[in-house]
CSV table of C-alpha atoms in Angstrom, one decimal:
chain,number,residue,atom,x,y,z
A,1,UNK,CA,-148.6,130.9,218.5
A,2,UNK,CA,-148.0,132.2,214.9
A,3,UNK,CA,-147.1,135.9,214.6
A,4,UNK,CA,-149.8,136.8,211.8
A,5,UNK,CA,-152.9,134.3,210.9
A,6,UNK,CA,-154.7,135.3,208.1
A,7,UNK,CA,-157.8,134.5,205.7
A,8,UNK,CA,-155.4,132.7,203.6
A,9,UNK,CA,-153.7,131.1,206.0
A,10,UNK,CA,-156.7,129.6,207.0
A,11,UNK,CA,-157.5,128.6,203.7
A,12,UNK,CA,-154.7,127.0,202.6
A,13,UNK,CA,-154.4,125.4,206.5
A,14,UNK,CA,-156.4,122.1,205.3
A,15,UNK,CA,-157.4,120.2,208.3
A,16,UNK,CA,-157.1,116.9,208.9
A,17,UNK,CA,-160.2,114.8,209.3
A,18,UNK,CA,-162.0,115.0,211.6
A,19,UNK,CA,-161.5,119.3,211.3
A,20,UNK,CA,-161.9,119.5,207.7
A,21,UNK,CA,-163.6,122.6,206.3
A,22,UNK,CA,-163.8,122.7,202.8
A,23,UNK,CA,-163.7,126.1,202.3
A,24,UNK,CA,-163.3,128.1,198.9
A,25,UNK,CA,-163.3,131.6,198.2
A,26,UNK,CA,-165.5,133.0,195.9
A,27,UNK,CA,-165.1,136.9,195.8
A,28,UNK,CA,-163.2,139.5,198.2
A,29,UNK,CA,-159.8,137.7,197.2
A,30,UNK,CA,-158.3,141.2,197.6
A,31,UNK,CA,-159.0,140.9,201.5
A,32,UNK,CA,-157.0,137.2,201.8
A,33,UNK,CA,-154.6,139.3,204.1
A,34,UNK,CA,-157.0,140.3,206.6
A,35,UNK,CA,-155.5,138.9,210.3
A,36,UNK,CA,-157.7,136.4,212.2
A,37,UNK,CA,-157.5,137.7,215.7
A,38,UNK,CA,-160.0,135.3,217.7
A,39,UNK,CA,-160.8,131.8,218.0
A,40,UNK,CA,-164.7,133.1,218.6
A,41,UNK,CA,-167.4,133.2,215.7
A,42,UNK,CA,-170.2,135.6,215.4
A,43,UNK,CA,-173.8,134.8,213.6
A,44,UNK,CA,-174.2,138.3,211.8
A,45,UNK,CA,-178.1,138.0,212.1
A,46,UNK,CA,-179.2,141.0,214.4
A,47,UNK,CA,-176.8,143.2,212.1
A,48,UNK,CA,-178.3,142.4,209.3
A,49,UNK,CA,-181.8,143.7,211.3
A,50,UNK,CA,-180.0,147.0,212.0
A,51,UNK,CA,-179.5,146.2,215.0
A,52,UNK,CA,-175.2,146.6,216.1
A,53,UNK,CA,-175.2,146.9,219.8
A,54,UNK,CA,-172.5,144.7,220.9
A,55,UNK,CA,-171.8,143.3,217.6
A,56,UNK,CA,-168.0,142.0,217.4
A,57,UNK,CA,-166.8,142.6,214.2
A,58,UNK,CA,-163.2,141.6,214.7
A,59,UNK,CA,-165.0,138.1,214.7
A,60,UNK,CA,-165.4,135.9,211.1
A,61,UNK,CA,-168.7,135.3,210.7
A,62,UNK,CA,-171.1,132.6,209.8
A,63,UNK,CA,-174.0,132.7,207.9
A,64,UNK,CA,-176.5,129.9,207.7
A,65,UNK,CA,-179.6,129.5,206.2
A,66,UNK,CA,-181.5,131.7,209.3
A,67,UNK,CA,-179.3,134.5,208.0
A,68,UNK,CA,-179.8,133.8,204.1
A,69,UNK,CA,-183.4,133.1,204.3
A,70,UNK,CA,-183.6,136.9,206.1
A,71,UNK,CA,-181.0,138.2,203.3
A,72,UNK,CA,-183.1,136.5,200.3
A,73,UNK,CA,-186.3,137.8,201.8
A,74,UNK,CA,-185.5,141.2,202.6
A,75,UNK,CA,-183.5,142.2,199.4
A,76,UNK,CA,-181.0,145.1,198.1
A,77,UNK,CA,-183.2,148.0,199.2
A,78,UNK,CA,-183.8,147.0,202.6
A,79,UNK,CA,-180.2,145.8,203.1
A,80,UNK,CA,-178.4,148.4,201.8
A,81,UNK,CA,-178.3,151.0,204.8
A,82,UNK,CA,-177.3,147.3,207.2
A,83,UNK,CA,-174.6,146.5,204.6
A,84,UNK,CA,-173.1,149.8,204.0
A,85,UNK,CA,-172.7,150.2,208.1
A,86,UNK,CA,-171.8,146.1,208.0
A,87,UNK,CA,-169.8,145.9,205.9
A,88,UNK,CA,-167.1,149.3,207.7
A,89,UNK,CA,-166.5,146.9,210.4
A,90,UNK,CA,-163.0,145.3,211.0
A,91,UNK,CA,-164.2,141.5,209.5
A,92,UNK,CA,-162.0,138.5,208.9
A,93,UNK,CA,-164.2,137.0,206.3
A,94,UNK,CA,-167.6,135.9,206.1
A,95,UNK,CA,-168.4,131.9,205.4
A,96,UNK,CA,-171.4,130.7,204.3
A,97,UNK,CA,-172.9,127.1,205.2
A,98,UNK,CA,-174.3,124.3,203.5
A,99,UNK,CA,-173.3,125.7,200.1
A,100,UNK,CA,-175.3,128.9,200.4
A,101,UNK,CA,-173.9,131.7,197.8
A,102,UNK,CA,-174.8,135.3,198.3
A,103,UNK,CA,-177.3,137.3,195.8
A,104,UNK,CA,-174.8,139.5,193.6
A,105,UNK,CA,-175.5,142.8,195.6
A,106,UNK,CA,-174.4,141.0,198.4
A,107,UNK,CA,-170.8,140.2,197.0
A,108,UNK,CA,-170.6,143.7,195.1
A,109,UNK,CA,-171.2,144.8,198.5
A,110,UNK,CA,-168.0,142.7,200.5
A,111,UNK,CA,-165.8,143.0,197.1
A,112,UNK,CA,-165.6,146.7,197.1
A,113,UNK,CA,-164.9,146.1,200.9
A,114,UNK,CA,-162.0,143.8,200.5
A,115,UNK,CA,-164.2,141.1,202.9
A,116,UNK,CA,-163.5,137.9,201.7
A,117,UNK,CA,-166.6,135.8,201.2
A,118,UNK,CA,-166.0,131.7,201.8
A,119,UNK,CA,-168.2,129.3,201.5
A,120,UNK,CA,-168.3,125.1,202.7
A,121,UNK,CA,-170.7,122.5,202.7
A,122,UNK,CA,-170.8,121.7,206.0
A,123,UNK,CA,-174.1,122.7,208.4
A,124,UNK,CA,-173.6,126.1,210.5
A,125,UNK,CA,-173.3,124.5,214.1
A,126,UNK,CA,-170.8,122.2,213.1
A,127,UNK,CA,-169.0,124.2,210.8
A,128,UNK,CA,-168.7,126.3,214.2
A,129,UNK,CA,-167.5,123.4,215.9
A,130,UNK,CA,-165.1,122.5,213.5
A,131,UNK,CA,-163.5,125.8,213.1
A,132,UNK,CA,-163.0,127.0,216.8
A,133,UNK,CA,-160.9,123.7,217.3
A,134,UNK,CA,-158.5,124.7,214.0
A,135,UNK,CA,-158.4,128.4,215.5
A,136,UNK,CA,-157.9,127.4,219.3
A,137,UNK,CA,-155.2,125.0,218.0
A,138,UNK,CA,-153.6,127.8,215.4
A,139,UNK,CA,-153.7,130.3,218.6
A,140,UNK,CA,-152.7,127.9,221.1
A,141,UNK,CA,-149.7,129.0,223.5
A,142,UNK,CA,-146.8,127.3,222.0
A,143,UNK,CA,-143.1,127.0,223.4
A,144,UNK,CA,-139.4,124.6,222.3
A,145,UNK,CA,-137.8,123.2,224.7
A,146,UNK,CA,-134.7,121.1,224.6
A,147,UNK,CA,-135.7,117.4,225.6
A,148,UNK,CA,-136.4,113.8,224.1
A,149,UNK,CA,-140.5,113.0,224.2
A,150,UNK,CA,-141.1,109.3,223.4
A,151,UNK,CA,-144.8,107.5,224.4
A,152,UNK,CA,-144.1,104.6,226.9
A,153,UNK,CA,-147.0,102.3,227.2
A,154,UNK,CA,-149.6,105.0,226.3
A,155,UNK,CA,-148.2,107.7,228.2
A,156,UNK,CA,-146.4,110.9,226.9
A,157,UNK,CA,-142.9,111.1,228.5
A,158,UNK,CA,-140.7,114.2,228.1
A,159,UNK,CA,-137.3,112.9,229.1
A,160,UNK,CA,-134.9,115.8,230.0
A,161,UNK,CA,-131.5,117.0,230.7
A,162,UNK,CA,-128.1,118.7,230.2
A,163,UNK,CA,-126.6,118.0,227.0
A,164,UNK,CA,-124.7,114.4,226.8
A,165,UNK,CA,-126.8,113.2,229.7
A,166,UNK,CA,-127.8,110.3,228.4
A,167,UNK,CA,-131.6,111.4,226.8
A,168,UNK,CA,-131.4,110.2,223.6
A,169,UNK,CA,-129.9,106.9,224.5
A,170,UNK,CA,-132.3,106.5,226.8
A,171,UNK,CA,-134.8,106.9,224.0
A,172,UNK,CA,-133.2,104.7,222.0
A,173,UNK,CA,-133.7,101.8,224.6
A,174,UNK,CA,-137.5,102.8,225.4
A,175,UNK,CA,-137.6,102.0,220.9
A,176,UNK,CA,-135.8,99.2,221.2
A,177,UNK,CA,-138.3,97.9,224.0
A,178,UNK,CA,-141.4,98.5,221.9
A,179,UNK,CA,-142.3,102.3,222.9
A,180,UNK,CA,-142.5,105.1,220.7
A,181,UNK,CA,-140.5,108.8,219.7
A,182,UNK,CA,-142.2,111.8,218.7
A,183,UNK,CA,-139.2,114.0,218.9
A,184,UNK,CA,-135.6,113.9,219.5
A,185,UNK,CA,-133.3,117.1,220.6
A,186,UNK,CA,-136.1,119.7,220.4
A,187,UNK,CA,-139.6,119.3,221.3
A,188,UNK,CA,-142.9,121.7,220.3
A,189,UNK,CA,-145.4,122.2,223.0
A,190,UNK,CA,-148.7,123.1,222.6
A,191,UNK,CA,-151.2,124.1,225.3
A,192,UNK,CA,-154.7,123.3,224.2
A,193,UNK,CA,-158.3,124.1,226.3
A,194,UNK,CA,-156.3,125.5,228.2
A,195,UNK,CA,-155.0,122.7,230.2
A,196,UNK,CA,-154.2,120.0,228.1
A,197,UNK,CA,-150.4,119.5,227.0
A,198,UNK,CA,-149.4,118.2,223.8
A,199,UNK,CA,-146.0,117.9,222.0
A,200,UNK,CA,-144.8,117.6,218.5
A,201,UNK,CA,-141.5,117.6,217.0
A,202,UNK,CA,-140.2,121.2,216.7
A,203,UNK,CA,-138.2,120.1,213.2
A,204,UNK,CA,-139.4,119.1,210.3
A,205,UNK,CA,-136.4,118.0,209.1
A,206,UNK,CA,-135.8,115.9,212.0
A,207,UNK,CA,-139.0,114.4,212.5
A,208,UNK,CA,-138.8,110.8,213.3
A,209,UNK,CA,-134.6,111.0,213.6
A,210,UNK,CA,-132.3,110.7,216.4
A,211,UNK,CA,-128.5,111.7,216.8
A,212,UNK,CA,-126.6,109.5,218.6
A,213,UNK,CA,-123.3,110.8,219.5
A,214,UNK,CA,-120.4,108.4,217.8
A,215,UNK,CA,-123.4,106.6,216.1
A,216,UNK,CA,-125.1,109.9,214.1
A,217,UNK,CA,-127.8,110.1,212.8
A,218,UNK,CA,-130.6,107.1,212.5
A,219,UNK,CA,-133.9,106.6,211.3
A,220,UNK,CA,-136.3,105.3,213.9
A,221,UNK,CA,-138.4,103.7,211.0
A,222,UNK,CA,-136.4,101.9,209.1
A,223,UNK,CA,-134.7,100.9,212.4
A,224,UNK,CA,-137.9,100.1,214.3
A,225,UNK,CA,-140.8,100.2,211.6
A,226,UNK,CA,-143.8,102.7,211.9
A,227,UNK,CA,-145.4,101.0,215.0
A,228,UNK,CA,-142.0,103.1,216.8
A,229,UNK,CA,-143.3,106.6,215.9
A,230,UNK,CA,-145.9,109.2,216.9
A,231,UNK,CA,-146.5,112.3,215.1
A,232,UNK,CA,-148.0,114.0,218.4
A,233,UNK,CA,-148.7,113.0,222.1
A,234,UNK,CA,-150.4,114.4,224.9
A,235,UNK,CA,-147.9,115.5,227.5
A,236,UNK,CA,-147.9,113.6,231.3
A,237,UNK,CA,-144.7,113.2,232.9
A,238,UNK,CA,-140.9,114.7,233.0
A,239,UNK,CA,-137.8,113.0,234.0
A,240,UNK,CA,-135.4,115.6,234.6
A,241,UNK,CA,-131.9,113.3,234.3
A,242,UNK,CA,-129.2,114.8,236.4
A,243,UNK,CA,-125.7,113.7,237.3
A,244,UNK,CA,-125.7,111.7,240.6
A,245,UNK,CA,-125.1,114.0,243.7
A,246,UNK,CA,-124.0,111.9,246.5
A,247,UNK,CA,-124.7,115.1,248.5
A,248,UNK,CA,-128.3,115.2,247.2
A,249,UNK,CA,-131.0,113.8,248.8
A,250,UNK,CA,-133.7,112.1,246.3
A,251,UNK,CA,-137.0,110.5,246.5
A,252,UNK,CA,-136.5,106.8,248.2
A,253,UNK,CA,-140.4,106.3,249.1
A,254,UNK,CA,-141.9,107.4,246.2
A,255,UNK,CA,-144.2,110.4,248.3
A,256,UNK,CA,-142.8,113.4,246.5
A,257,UNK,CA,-145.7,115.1,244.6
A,258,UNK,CA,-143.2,117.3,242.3
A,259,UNK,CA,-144.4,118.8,239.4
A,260,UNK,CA,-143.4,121.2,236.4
A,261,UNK,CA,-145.4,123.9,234.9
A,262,UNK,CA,-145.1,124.2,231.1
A,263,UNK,CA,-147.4,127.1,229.7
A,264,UNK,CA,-149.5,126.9,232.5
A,265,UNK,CA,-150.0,123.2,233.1
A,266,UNK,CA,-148.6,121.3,235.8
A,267,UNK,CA,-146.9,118.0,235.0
A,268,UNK,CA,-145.5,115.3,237.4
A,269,UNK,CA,-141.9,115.6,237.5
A,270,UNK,CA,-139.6,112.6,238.6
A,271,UNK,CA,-135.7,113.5,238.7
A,272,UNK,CA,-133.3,110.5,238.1
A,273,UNK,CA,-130.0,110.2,239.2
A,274,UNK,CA,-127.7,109.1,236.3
A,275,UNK,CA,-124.6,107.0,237.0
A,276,UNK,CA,-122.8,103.4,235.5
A,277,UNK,CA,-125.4,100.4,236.5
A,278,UNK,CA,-128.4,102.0,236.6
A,279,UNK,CA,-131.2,101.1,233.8
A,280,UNK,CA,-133.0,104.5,233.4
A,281,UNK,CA,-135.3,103.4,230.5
A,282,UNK,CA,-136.4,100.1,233.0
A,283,UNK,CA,-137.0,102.8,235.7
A,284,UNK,CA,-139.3,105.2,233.6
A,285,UNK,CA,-141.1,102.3,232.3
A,286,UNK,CA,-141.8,101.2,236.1
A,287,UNK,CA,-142.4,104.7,236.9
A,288,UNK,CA,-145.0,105.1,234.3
A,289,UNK,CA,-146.9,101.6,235.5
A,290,UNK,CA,-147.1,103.3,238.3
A,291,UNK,CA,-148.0,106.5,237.4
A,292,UNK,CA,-151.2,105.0,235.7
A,293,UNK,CA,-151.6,103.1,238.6
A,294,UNK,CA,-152.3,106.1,240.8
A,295,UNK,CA,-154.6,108.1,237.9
A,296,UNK,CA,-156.9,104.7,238.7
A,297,UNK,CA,-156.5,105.5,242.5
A,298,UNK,CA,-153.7,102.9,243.6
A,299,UNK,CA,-150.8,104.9,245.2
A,300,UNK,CA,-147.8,101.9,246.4
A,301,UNK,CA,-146.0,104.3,248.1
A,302,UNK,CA,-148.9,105.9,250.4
A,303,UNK,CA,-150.2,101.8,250.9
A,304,UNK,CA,-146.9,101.0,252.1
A,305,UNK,CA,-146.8,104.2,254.1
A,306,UNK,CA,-149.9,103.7,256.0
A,307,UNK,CA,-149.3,99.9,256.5
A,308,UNK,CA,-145.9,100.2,258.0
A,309,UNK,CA,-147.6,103.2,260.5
A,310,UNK,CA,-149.6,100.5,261.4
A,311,UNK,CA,-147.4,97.7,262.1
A,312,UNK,CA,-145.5,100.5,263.9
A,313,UNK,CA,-148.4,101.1,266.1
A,314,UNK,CA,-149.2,97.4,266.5
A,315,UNK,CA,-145.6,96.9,267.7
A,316,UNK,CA,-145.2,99.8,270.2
A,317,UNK,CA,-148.8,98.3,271.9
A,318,UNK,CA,-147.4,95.0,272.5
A,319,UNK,CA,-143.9,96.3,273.4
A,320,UNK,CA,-146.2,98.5,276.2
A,321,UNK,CA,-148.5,95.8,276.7
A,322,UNK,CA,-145.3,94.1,278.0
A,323,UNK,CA,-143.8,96.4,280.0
A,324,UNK,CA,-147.6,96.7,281.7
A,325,UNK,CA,-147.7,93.3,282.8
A,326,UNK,CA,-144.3,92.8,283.8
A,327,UNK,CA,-145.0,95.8,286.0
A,328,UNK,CA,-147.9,93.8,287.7
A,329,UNK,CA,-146.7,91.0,288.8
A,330,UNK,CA,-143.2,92.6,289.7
C-alpha cells in the first residue's frame, strides 16, 4: 500500500480501461495534496439540507445531478450557512458527474477552502463503481517476496526457493514449453476484495527479464515473443523447491491439503524435492492439470484412495469367506 495517496495522485493515476475516470480539475488546485484515506464515497446530499449527523467527511464526495439540481435550486443565500459548515470538514475533493460544473459561489466557496473540485463525464453510480475499484486496488495490502511467478496453462504459479535452487531455470523451461512469466527474482503481491491474490513484477526495470546464472540476463520477448509474458496474474499455487532430504518424508499419495498464507489468503502449497533426474517444470505442469482437475471436483488421489479401501475390503471378505468354509467342512 502506498505511504501517502493524494488528490493528485489520483489524478495523474489514469486508469486503464475499463477504470477510466476522466477527471480534470477545475478550481481548489491549491488542495491537490489533500491525502485520500478511504476507498468509500459519500453523496454530500443531506449536508447540503443542513442536515450532518453522521456525515463522513474524510470521504471524497460525489455530486450528481440529485445534488446539483438541489444546489441550482436552492442558491447562494440558502446555501451559505450548509457551505460554510461543509466546506470545514476534512474532504479529499469533491467530483462532479456527467459534466456538471458548480455555480461560481460554489467554487469561491471550496477555493478559499483549498477543496479541490473535479469533475468527469461519466454517470454518478458508475463513476462510484469505477472509482472504489482504483482506490481498493491503490489501498490494497501489498508485500515482495523473493520467488519466480510464471502462468502455466491458465494458472498463476509462484515457484519458490533458496537462492540457486533451480527457480529461474525452472521458469525458463515452463517458457520454452509455451507458458508464461510475469516476474523473475522479485514478485509484488497484491491482495484485492480481500481474498483474491494477484502478483505483478516488483521491478520495473526488470519486467519481462530473467537472470540466468552463467547465461545473464535474457529477454523473454525477443526470446519467446509476447504470447510468453503477462503483465499480472491471479495467484493459485506455490512450489516451495527445496534440496532433497532423504531423511524427509514428502507427499507420495497426493492427500496433503498444505497451504500458504500470503496477506491473508491461503494458497495450496506443493513442496518439490530438487535433485539430478528429476523434471520439475513436467511435474508443476502435471500438478497444475490436476489442480484444475480438483477445482471441477475430480480429486485422483482421494479416487484411488477410496477404491483401493475397497478392493482392500473385498479381499479381506473372501480371504474370511475362506477360512469360514474351510472351517465347516473340516
Amino acid at each position: 500500500m502506498m505511504d501517502r495517496f493524494t488528490v493528485l495522485d489520483l489524478l495523474s493515476l489514469e486508469p486503464k480501461p475499463p477504470n477510466t475516470l476522466n477527471l480534470r480539475c477545475i478550481c481548489g488546485r491549491r488542495g491537490l495534496s489533500r491525502e485520500i484515506y478511504s476507498t468509500d464515497t459519500n453523496r454530500p446530499g443531506m449536508a447540503l439540507t443542513g442536515f450532518f449527523e453522521k456525515f463522513v467527511g474524510e470521504r471524497i464526495q460525489i455530486v450528481g445531478r440529485g445534488e446539483f439540481a438541489y444546489i441550482e435550486c436552492m442558491g447562494e443565500k440558502v446555501l451559505a450557512p450548509q457551505l460554510a459548515k461543509l466546506f470545514k470538514y476534512d474532504i479529499p475533493c469533491f467530483i462532479f458527474s456527467y459534466n456538471l460544473e458548480p455555480q461560481e459561489y460554489f467554487k469561491k466557496a471550496a477555493e478559499e477552502a483549498g477543496i479541490p473540485i473535479l469533475v468527469t463525464p461519466l454517470a454518478s453510480s458508475l463513476l462510484s463503481i469505477r472509482l472504489i475499484r482504483t482506490l481498493d486496488y491503490v489501498f490494497a495490502p501489498t508485500r515482495t517476496i523473493h520467488a519466480v511467478f510464471v502462468e502455466v496453462e491458465g494458472t498463476g504459479v509462484l515457484i519458490q526457493g533458496e537462492s540457486g535452487i533451480g527457480k529461474s531455470e525452472t521458469a525458463l523451461e515452463l517458457l520454452d514449453r509455451g507458458h508464461s512469466l510475469i516476474a523473475d527474482d522479485a514478485v509484488l503481491l497484491k491482495c484485492l476484495n480481500g481474498n483474491t491474490l494477484w502478483g505483478y513484477c516488483a521491478s520495473k526495470v526488470m519486467v519481462h527479464h530473467m537472470e540466468i546464472r552463467g547465461l545473464g540476463i535474457i529477454d523473454a520477448v525477443k526470446l519467446y515473443g509476447l504470447n510468453s509474458i503477462r503483465d499480472r496474474q491471479t495467484v493459485e499455487m506455490v512450489f516451495q523447491l527445496e534440496a532433497w532430504n532423504k531423511n524427509k518424508k514428502y507427499d507420495r499419495l497426493g492427500t496433503s491439503d498444505a497451504a500458504i498464507n500470503l496477506l491473508g489468503v491461503d494458497i495450496p502449497l506443493i513442496t518439490l524435492p530438487v535433485k539430478p533426474g528429476r523434471n520439475i517444470p513436467i511435474i508443476i505442469e502435471a500438478a497444475v492439470l490436476n489442480h484444475r482437475l480438483k477445482s471441477q471436483g475430480v480429486n485422483m488421489a482421494k479416487d484411488f484412495n477410496k477404491s483401493l479401501n475397497r478392493w482392500m475390503e473385498n479381499k479381506n471378505a473372501k480371504n474370511q469367506w475362506f477360512q469360514d468354509t474351510a472351517v465347516k467342512w473340516g
